[in-house]
XYZ file of C-alpha atoms in Angstrom:
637
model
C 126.732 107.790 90.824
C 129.127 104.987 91.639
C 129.303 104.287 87.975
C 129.994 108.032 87.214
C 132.982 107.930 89.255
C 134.370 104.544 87.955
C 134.224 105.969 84.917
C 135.955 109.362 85.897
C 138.902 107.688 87.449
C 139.265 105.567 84.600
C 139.918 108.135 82.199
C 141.938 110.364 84.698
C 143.934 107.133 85.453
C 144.660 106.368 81.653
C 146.236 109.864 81.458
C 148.383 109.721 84.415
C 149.447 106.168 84.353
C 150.866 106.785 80.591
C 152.793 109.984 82.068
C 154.103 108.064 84.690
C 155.910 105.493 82.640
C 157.526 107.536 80.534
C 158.475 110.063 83.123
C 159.022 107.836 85.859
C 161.525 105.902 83.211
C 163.034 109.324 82.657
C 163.800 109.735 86.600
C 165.423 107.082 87.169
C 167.835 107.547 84.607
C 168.574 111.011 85.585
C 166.456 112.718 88.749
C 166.662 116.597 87.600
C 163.897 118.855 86.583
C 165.032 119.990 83.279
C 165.153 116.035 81.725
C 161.799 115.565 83.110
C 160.393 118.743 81.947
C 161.298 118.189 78.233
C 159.931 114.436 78.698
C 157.133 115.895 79.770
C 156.604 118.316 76.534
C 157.918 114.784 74.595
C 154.796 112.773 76.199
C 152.816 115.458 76.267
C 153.421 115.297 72.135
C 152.948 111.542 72.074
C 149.370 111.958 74.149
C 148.093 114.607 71.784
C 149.158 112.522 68.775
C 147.604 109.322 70.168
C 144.418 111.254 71.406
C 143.838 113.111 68.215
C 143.206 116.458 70.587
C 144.680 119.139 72.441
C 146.479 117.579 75.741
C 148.216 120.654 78.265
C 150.126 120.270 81.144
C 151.653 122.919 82.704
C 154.735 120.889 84.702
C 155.226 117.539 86.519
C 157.776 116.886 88.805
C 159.158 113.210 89.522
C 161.257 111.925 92.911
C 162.344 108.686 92.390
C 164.500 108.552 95.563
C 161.135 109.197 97.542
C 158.680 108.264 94.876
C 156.934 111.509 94.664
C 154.805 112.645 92.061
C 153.353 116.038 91.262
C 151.412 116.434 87.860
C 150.495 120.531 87.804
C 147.415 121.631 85.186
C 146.191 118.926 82.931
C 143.819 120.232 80.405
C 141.995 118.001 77.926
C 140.065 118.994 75.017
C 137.264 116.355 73.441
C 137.325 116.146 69.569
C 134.724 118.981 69.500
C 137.499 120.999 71.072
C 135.173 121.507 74.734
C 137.055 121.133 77.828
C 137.152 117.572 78.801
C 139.545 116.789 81.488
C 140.758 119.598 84.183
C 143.224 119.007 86.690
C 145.289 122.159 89.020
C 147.050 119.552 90.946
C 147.539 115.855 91.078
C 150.081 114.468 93.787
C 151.332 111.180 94.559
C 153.957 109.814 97.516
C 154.551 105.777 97.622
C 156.079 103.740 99.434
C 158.356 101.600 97.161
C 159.338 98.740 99.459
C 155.728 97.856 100.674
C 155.155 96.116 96.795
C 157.465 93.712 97.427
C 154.476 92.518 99.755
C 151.888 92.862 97.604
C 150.998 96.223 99.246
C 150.039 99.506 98.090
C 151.204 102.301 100.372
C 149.970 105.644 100.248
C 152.011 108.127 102.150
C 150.157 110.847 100.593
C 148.433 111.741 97.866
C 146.587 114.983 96.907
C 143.994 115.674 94.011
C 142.497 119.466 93.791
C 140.495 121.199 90.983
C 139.476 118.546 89.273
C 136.711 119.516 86.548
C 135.127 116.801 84.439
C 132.659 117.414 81.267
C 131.167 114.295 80.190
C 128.432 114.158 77.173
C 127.190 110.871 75.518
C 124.207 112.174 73.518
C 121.119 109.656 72.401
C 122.152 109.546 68.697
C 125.723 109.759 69.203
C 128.965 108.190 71.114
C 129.780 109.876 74.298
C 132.766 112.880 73.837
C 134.913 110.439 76.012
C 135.028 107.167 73.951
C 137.942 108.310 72.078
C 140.176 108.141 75.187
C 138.875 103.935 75.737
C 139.611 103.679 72.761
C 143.029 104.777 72.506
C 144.280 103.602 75.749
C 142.086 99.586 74.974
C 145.123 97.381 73.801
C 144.369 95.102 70.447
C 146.209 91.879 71.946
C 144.271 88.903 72.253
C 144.346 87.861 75.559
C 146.998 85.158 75.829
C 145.615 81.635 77.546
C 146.742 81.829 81.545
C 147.843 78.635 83.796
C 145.848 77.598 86.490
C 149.042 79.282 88.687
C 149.256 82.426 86.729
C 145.318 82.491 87.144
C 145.781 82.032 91.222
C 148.726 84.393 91.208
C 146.653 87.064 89.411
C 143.611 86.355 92.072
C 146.301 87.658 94.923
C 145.042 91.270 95.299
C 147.203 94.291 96.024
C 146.357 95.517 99.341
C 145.761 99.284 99.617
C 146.801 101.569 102.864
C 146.362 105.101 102.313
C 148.146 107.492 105.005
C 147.220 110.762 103.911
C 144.653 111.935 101.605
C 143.622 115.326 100.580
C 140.696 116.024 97.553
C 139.359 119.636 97.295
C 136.844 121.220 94.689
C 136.087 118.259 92.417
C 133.398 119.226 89.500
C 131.979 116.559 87.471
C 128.979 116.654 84.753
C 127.391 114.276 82.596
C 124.755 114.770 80.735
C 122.455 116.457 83.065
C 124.247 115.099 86.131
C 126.287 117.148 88.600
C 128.380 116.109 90.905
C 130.686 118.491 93.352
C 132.693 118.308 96.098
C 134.243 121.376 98.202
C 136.696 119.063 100.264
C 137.671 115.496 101.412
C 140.395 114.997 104.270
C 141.467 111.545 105.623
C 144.755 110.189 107.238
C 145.956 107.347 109.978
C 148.073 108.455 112.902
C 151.280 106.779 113.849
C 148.635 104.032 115.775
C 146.990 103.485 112.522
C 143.939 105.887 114.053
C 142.091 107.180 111.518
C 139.945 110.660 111.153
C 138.672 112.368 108.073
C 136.256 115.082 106.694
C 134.043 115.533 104.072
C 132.546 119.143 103.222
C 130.200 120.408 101.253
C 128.818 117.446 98.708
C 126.179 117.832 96.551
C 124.786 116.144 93.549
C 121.771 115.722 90.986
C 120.826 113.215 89.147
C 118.339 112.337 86.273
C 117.128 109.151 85.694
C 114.006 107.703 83.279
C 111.298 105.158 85.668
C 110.210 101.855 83.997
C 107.456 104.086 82.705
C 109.621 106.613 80.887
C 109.113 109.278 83.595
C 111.964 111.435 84.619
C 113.119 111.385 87.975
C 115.152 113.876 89.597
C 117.126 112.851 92.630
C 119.074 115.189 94.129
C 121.716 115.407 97.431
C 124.001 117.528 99.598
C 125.775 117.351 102.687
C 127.198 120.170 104.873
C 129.462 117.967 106.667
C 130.763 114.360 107.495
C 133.209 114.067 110.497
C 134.727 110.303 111.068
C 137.595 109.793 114.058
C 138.951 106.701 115.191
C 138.878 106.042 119.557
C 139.675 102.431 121.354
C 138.981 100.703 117.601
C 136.145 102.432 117.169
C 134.864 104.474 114.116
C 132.766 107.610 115.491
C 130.355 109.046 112.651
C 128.642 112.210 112.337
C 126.372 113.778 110.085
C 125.406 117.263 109.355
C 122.632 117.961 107.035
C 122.086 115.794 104.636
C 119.952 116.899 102.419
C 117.579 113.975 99.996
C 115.258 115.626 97.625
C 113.285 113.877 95.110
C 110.866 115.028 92.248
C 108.982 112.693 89.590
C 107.877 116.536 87.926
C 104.241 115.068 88.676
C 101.664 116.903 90.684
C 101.470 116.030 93.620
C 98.792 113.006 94.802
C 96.952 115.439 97.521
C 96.895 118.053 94.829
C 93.607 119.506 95.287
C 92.683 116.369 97.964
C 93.195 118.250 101.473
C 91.763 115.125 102.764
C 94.336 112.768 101.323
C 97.605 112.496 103.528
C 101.143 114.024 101.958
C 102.982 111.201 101.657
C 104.040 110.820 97.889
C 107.033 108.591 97.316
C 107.577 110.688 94.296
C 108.219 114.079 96.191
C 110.702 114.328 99.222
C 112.854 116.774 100.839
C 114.392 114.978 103.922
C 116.972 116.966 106.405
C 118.882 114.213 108.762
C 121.517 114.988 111.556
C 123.218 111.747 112.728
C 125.590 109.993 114.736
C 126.362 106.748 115.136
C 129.582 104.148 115.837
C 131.212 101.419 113.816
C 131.718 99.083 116.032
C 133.496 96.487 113.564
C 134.251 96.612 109.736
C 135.495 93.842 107.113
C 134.905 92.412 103.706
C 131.397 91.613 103.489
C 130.003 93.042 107.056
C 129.665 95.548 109.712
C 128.409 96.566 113.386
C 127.164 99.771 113.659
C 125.347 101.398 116.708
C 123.194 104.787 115.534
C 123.391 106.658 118.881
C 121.388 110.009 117.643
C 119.381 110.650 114.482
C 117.396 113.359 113.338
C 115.006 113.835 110.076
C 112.384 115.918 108.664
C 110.437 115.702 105.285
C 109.302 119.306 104.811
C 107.193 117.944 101.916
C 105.305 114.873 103.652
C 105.060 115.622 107.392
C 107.687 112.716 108.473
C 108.960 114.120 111.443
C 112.001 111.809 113.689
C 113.029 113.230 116.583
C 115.262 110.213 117.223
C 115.672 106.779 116.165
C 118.872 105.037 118.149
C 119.518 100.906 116.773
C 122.371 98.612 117.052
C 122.963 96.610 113.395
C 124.911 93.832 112.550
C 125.378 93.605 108.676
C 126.389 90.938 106.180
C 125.804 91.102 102.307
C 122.587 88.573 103.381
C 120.816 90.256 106.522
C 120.575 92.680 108.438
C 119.966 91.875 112.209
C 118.896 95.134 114.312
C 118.564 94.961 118.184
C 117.595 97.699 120.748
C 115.755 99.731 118.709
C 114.144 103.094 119.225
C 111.927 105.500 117.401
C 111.007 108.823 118.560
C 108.542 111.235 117.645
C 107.037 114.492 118.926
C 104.482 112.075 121.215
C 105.174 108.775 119.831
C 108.320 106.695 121.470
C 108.427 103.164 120.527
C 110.766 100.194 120.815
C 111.737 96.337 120.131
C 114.536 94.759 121.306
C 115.485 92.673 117.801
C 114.275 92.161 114.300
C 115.855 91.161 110.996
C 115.838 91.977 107.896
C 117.005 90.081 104.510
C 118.160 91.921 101.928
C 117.113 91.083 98.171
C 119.401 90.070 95.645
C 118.421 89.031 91.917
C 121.864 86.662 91.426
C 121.063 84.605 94.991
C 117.203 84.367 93.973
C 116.188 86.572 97.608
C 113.609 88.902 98.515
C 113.403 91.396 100.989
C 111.733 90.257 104.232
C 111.688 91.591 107.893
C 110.275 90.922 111.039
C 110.510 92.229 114.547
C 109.920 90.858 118.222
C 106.898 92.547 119.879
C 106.746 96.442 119.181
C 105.429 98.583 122.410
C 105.641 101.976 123.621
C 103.185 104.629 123.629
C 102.252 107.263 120.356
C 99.741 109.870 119.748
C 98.361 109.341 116.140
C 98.921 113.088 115.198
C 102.265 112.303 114.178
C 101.124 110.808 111.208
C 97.905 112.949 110.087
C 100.236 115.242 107.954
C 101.870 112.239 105.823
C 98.870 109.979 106.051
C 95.540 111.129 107.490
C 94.884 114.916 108.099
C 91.691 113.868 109.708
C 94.104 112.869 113.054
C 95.394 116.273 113.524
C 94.047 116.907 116.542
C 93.792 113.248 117.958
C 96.381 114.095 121.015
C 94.953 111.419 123.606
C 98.250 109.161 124.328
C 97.457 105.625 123.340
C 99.812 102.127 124.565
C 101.036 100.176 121.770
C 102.105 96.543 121.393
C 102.284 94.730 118.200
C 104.724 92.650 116.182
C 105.310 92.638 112.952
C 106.622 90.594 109.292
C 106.139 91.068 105.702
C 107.714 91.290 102.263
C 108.581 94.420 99.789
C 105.290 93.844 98.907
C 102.850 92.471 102.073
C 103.216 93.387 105.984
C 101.163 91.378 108.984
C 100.458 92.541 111.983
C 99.737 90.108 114.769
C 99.252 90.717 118.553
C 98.272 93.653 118.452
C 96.944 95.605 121.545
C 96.193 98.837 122.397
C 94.807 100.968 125.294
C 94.492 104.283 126.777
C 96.674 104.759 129.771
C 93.566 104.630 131.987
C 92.742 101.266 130.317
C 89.059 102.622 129.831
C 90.058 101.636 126.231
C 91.034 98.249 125.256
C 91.511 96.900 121.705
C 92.675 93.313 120.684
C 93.711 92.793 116.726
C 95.382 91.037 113.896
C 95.799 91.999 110.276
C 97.536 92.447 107.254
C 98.513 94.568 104.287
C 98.787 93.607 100.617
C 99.983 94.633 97.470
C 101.601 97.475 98.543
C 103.234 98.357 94.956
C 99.960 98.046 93.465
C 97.744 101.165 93.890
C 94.297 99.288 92.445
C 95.284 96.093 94.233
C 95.700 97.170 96.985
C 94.668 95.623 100.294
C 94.620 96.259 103.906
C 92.989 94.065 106.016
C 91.951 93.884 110.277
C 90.193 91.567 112.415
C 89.192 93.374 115.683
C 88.989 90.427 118.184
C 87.860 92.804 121.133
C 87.432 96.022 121.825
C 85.659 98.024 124.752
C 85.055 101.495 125.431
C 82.694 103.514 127.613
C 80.671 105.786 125.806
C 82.340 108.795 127.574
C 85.834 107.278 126.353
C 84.703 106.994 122.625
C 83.038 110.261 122.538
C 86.639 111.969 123.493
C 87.702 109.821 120.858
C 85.591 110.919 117.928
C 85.983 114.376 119.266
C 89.494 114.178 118.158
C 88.924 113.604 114.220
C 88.511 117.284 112.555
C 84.956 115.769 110.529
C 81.365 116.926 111.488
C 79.603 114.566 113.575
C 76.342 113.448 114.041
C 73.680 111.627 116.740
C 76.429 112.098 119.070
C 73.678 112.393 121.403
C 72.260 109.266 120.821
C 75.983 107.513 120.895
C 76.428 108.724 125.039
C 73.023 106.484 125.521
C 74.692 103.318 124.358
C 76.628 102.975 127.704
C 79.712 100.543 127.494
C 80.352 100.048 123.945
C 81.934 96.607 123.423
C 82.984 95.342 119.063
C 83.878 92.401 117.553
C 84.358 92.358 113.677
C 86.736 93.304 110.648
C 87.711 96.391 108.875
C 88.734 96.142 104.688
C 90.477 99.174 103.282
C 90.235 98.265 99.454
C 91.311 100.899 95.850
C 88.502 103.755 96.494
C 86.372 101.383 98.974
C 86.459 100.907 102.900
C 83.984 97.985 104.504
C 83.106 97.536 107.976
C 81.199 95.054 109.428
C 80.535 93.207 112.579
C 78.568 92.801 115.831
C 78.155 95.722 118.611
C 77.305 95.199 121.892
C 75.870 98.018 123.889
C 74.096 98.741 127.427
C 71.276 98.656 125.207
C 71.053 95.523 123.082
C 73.135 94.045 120.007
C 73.353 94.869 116.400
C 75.309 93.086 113.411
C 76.147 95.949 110.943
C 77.806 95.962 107.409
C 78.911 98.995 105.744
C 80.826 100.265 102.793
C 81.909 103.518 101.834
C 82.734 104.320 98.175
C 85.320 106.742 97.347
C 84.524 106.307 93.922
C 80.535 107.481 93.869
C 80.969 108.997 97.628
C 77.996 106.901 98.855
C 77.943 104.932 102.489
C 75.294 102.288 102.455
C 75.272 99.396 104.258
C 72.614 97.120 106.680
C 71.888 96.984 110.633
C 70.001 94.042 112.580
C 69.278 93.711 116.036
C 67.153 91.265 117.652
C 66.434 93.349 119.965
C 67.651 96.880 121.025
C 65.844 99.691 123.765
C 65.251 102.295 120.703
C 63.262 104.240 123.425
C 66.405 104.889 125.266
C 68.347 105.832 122.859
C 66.569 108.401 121.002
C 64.968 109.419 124.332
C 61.630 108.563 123.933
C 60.625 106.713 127.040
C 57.137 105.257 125.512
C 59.250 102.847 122.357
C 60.691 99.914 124.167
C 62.778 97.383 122.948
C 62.785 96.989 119.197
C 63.950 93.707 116.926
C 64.628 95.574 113.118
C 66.720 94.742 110.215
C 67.748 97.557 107.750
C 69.496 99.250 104.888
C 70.449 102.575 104.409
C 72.268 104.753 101.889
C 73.941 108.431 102.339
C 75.775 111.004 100.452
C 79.074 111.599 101.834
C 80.019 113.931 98.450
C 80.942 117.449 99.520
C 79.987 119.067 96.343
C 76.831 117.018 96.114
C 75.592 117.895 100.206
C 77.245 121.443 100.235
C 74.618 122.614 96.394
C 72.048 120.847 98.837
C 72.641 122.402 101.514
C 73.032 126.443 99.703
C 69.435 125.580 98.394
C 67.718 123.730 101.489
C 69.891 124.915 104.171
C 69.897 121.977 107.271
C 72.746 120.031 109.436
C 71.436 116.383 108.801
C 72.856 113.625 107.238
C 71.317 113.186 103.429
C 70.078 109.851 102.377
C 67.744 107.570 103.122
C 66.770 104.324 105.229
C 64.599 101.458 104.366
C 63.696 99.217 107.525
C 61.404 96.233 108.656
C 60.247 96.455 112.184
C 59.548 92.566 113.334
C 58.932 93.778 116.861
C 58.082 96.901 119.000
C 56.327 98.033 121.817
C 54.931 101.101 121.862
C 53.433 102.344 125.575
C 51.685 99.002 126.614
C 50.717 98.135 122.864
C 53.184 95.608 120.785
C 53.138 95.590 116.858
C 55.025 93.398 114.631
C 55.727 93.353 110.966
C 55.938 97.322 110.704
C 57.950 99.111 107.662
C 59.733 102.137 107.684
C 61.239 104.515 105.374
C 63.236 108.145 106.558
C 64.211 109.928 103.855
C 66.064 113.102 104.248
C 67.245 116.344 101.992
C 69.351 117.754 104.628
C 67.091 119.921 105.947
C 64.113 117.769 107.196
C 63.841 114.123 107.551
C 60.515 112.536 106.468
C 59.258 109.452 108.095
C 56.565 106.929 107.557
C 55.592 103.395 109.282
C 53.040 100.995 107.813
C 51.822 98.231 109.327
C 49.524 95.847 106.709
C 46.493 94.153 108.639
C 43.623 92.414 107.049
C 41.221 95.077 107.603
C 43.021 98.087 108.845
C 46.398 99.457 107.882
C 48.003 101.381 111.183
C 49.934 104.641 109.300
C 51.944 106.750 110.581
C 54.220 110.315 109.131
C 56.448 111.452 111.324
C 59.529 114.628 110.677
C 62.490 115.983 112.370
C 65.416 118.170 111.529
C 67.499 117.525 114.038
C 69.325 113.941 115.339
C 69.863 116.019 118.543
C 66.073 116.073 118.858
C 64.635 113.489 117.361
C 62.476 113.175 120.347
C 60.928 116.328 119.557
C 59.896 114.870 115.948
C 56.377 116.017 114.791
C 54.187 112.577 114.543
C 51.100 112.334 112.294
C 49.108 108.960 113.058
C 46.604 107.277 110.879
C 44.445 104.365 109.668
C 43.548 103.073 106.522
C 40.470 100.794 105.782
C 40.038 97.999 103.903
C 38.057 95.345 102.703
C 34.623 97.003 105.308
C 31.364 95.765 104.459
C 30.652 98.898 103.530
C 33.418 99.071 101.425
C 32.358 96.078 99.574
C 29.087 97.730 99.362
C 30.158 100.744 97.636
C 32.216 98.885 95.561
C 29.108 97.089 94.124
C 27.478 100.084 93.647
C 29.974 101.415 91.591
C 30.046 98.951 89.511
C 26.624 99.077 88.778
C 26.605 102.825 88.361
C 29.912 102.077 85.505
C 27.715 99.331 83.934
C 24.164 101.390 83.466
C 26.375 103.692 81.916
């Protein structure tokens, strides 16, 4: 965009700044209408002639007593004869005596109905190079002193007094660009106030990958006034959209969050204060913001900051951030900004984040499954990173009762890299009662099971780590219950939409928990496997019909009691369709093999389950008996 209106006011400039001489030559010589009128059909002539195309203007009028300019429709044709270059009105006042300091002052200047039609096709040169090339001069550029070379770096200082831009229309190429009105001036104190209306733009542009991307912009209004040396800014609708003409990444995913860098549609409100402007930085103080993403779900109900800015950093202080339940603040943090010629990458940090948030603000963007997870939850973390990496350390969190309690550190990698990337958490601590954490799961919208069996645990204490991976999550670590212990390890693959994973305990009251008084405590190590594959469990389920988990569970049993009898050594397998879950437990002895079936269909009742004992025989004198005896009876044959 920036480079779209360099290059406008280039080419207008060239125009005007040829006019000028001639006519401004012609006014001093003799200040009347009629002279400057016929050296304005004369330059006109010498424009066309130098151009090669059709060059109107419709009058100028020169003041050379005041220095007043007025330039009434320019029209400019390309050399395909299309509208170029459309002016209604071009006005210029200056104040003469400030260039004898080196100072450019605007009194007033005016620009209005400005249209612009710029083309520069793949296979061709653009419908404007004609114009650079006619107004770039063939001179070698003569060898400057080392004073002419200081002299030239003495800029002319710019002060504009009153400016006034209405209904500017550039294209080029696919890009539009328009603005309905622009209003700024300075008061006799030097206070300044201005006004933009009605802006919009769109813009094409190809990725690295040679995907278009369509960016486009608007804004309703922009109001800036100047009070006790201070600028006061305010925003009204602006309007960000952005479209990679991809389908979306949640397309047919309801699971998947909204977020897609690649689709946006922000709304923001704003208002904040310059505190203090020069070459190279700024203090600005946002005092109200306001932003929606109808696309993603991002929804700020405020976000207030203080920011002191240099073209190296960015150093933020009393910050705010408001959602519909989340508020949450930190009172500095700093940010450096990249830059390819100084060799620097982005990187922030903050001091400790706190505050308090309900996670439902972000199901939409990120996790639907949090839609309904309104329990308030305290915050406190800090936080550092890259443009590519962020760490989290300190963090804590707790529910406002404190019944809760969670202690963590971790980090986030790769974040450009979709198949790389890498999100990482050590939980240090956490504690819940079991009445705490069933609330808790209650809020996620996914079915749940042995929920029943979770309220027996009692307080539910969890050290361990968490790895969200490209298509994988692992979880692993040690939980300590009212009931006993148990080390777990468990992935879930988003590729094959399997969870499998291992338990052991040493020793754990199974009786308890399932609600079988007779089973006491129970030392077990084992591995299990389920489908977690809609498509896969709902065919299942249409043909078998059922509520439990499918999958199955392979286990060794090193200890149990039973009533008053202990065995060791036992194996167990549960496999289950949906419907029913089949059991079976083997114990090997030398002579006699303990057996035993056992079925349920619901984890709500597993103590209910239907149990089939038995005993199997094995090397019985008799049965070495009969096994002689066959033989015999094989060999006589």
């Amino acid at each position: 965009m920036k480079r779209l209106l360099l290059l406008v006011l280039k080419i207008l400039g060239g125009f005007v700044a040829l006019l000028l001489i001639l006519l401004i030559t012609a006014a001093i010589l003799l200040n009347t209408s009629s002279v400057q009128q016929k050296l304005l059909s004369y330059s006109t002539g010498l424009l066309k002639e130098k151009l090669q195309t059709e060059v109107r203007i419709d009058s100028v009028s020169v003041n050379f007593l005041a220095f007043n300019i007025n330039l009434m429709g320019l029209d400019v044709e390309d050399l395909q004869q299309r509208k170029m270059l459309q002016a209604r009105k071009l006005a210029l006042t200056l104040d003469l005596w400030e260039l004898t300091a080196r100072k450019v002052k605007v009194s007033k200047a005016g620009v209005d109905g400005v249209k612009v039609r710029l083309y520069q096709p793949e296979d061709s040169v653009a419908n404007y190079q004609f114009v650079i090339d006619a107004f770039k001069s063939d001179k070698p550029k003569a060898k400057q002193s080392e004073g002419e070379k200081q002299e030239k770096k003495r800029k002319l200082s710019l002060d504009v007094i009153d400016l006034k831009v209405a209904h500017i229309d550039i294209v080029y190429n696919e890009d539009t660009f328009y603005l309905e009105k622009l209003d700024y001036s300075k008061g006799w104190a030097g206070h300044q106030k201005g006004e933009i209306r009605h802006l919009r733009g769109k813009f094409d542009r190809l990725t690295k990958k040679g995907k278009m991307l369509t960016t486009r912009m608007g804004l309703s209004r922009l109001k800036l006034t100047e009070e006790k040396g201070q600028l006061l800014v305010s925003v009204d609708s602006l309007h960000y959209v952005l479209n990679n003409h991809q389908p979306r990444k949640n397309t047919g995913r309801p699971h998947r969050g909204a977020f897609d860098a690649g689709h946006l549609d922000v709304l923001a409100h704003m208002q904040f204060t310059v505190n203090h402007y020069g070459k190279d930085t700024a203090n600005i103080t946002m005092t109200s913001f306001v932003a929606k993403d109808s696309l993603t779900g991002f929804d700020v109900k405020d976000l207030r900051f203080t920011a002191g800015i240099n073209k190296e950093k960015v150093h933020l202080s009393d910050v705010t951030i408001q959602q519909e339940g989340t508020v949450l603040t930190f009172d500095h943090g700093e940010v450096i900004l990249p830059s390819k010629k100084a060799g620097r990458k982005l990187v922030y940090n903050t001091s400790e984040i706190s505050g308090k948030t309900q996670l439902k603000d972000i199901s939409r963007p990120f996790a639907p499954v949090l839609s309904n997870f309104t329990i308030p939850l305290e915050l406190k973390v800090k936080l550092n990173g890259t443009d590519s990496t962020m760490q989290f350390s300190d963090i804590h969190v707790n529910t406002a009762d404190q019944k809760l309690k969670l202690d963590a550190y971790g980090s986030i990698r790769h974040l450009k890299e979709k198949e790389l990337l890498d999100i990482r958490f050590h939980v240090k601590n956490m504690t819940t009662p079991t009445k705490t954490a069933v609330d808790i799961i209650n809020q996620f919208a996914v079915k749940k099971f042995m929920m029943k069996q979770l309220k027996a645990l009692g307080t539910i204490g969890y050290t361990g780590d968490l790895a969200v991976l490209y298509k994988k999550e692992q979880f692993k670590g040690l939980l300590r219950t009212a009931v006993g212990r148990m080390n777990f390890n468990l992935t879930l693959n988003e590729k094959t939409k399997y969870v499998s994973g291992n338990v052991h305990t040493s020793s754990l009251r199974l009786g308890k928990v399932l609600e079988m008084k007779d089973i006491g405590a129970v030392a077990c190590r084992a591995n299990f496997t389920f489908d977690m594959s809609k498509p896969r469990t709902a065919q299942i389920r249409r043909r078998k019909g059922g509520k439990l988990p499918i999958g199955h569970v392979n286990a060794t049993v090193m200890e149990a009691s039973y009533k008053k009898v202990k065995v060791k050594n036992v194996d167990a397998t549960i496999n289950s369709d949906g419907a029913i879950a089949l059991g079976h437990l083997s114990q090997k002895n030398k002579n006699v093999d303990l057996l035993c079936d056992f079925s349920f269909t619901s984890t709500d009742s597993i103590h209910k389950m239907k149990v089939k004992p038995n005993v199997k025989l094995h090397h019985m004198p008799w049965q070495k008996k009969d096994k002689k005896a066959n033989k015999k009876k094989k060999r006589e044959r």
